mmCIF file of C-alpha atoms in Angstrom:
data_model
loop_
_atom_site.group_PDB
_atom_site.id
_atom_site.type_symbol
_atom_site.label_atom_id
_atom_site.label_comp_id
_atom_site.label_asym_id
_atom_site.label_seq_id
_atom_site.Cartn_x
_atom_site.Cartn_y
_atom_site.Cartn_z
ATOM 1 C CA UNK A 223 9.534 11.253 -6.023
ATOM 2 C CA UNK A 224 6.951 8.541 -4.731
ATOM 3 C CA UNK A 225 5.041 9.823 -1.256
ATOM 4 C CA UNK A 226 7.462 7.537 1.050
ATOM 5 C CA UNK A 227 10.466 9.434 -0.276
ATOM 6 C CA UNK A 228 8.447 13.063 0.463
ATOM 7 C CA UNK A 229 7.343 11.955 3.807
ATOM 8 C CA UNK A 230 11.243 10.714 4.914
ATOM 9 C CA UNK A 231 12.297 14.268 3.252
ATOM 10 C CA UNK A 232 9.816 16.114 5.796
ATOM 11 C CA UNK A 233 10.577 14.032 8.433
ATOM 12 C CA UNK A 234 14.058 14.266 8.226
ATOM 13 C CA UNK A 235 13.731 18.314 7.852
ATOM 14 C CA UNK A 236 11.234 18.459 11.232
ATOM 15 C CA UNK A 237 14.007 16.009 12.901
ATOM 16 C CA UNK A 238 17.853 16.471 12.137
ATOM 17 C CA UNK A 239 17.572 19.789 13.875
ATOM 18 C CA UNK A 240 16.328 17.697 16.879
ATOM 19 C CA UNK A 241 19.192 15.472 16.658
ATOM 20 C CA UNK A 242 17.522 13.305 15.777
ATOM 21 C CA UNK A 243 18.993 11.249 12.219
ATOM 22 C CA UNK A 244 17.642 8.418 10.061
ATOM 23 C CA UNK A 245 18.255 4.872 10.427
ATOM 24 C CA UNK A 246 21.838 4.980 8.102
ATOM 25 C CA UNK A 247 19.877 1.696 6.490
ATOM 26 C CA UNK A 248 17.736 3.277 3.580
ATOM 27 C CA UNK A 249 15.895 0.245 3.119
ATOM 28 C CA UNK A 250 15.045 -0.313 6.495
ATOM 29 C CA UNK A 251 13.793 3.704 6.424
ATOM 30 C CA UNK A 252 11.729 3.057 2.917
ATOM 31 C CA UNK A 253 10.294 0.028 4.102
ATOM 32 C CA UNK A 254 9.045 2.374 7.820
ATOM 33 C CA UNK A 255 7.957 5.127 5.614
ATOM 34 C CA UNK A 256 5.722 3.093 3.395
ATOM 35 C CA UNK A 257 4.484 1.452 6.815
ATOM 36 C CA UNK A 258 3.585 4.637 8.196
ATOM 37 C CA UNK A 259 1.495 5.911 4.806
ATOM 38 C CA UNK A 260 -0.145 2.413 5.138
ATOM 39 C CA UNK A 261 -1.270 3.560 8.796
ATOM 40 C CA UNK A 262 -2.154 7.082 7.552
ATOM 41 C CA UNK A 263 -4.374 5.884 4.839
ATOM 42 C CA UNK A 264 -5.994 3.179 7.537
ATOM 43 C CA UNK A 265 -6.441 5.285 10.958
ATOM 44 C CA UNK A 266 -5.808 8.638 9.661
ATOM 45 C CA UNK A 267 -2.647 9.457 11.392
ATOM 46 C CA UNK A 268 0.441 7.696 11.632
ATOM 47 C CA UNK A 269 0.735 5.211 13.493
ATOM 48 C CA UNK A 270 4.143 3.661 14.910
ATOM 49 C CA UNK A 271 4.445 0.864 12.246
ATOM 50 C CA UNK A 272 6.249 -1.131 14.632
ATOM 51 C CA UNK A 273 2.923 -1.282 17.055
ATOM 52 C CA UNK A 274 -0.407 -2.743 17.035
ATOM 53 C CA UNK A 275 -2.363 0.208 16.692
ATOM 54 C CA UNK A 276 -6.561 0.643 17.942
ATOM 55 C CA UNK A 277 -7.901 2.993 15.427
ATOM 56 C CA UNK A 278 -8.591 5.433 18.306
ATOM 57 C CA UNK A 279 -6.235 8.135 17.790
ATOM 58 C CA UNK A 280 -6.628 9.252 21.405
ATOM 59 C CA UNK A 281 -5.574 5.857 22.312
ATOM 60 C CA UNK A 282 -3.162 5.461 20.454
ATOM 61 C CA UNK A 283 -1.904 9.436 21.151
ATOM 62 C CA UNK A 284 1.627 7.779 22.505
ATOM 63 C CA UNK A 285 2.682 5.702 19.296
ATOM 64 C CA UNK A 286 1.886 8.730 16.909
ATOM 65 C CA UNK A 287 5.553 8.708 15.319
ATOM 66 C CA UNK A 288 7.706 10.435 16.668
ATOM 67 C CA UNK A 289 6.109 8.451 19.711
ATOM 68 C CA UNK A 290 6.358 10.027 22.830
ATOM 69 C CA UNK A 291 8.978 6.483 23.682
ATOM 70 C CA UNK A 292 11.265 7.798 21.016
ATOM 71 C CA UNK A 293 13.343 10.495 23.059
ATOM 72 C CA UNK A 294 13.882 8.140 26.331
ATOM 73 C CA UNK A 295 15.427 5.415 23.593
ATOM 74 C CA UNK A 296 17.296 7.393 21.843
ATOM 75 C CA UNK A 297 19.063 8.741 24.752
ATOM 76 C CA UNK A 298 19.240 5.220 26.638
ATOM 77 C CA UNK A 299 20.198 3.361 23.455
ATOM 78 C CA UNK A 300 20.752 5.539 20.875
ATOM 79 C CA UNK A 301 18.023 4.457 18.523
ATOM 80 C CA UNK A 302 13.987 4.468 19.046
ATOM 81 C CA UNK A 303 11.806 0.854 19.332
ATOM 82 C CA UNK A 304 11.831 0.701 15.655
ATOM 83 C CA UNK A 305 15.491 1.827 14.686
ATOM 84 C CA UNK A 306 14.103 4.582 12.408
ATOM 85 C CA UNK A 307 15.376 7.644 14.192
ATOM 86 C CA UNK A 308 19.499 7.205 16.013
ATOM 87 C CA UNK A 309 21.905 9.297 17.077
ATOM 88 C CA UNK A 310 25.134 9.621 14.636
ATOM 89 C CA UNK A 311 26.808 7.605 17.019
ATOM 90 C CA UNK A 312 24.254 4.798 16.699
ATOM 91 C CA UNK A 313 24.932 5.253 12.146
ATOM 92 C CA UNK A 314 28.606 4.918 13.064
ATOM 93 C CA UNK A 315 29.078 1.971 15.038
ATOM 94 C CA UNK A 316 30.159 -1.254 13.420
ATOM 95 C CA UNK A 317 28.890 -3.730 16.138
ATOM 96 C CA UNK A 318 25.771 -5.195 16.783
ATOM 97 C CA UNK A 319 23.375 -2.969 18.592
ATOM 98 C CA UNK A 320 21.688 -3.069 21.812
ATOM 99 C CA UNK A 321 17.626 -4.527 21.598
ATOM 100 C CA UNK A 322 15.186 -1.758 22.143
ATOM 101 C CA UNK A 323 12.438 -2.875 24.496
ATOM 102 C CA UNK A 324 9.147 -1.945 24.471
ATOM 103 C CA UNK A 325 8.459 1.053 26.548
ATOM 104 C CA UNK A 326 5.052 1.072 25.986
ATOM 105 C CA UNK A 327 2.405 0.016 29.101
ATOM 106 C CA UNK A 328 1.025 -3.909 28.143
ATOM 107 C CA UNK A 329 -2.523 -1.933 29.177
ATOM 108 C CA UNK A 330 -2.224 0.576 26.194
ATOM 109 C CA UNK A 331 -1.494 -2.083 23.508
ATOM 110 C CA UNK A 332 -4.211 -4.185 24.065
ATOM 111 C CA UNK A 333 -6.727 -0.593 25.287
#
């Protein structure tokens, strides 16, 4: 089992009882758990790979994934900014989904 497939395993054990599912697209998961070892091995925590992230981890305290954006998306548009964790109703819909927008302040990207 390579390190991306034991980090989706824990996440998705700390999550599903949440609600809170996996992206039905396994590519699309692989390719944001490999992005968020990548930010592990570079800040030291993981960051939102979807972000820009500082390096300071208490500026970057909001996009530690889950980020603290993650619950308000999911509930306004059934997937987070990234599409990693969606409701089940999110996995079963055919159609094309609604765009995420950033939630994040312009101020705390660029801190």
């Amino acid at each position: 089992m390579t390190e991306a497939e034991k980090l989706c395993e824990m996440l998705k054990k700390a999550q599903e009882p949440k609600g809170y599912l996996f992206n039905k697209d396994k590519e699309r998961v692989m390719d944001l758990m490999d992005a968020l070892l990548i930010n592990k091995k570079r800040y030291g925590y993981m960051a939102c790979p979807c972000r820009l992230a500082s390096g300071d981890r208490k500026k970057d305290a909001d996009i530690l994934c889950p980020c603290v954006y993650r619950e308000k998306d999911v509930e306004e548009y059934g997937s987070c900014y990234c599409n990693l964790y969606v409701t089940r109703k999110w996995n079963e819909t055919k159609t094309l989904h609604p765009y995420v927008p950033e939630r994040r302040p312009v101020e705390l990207s660029f801190a």
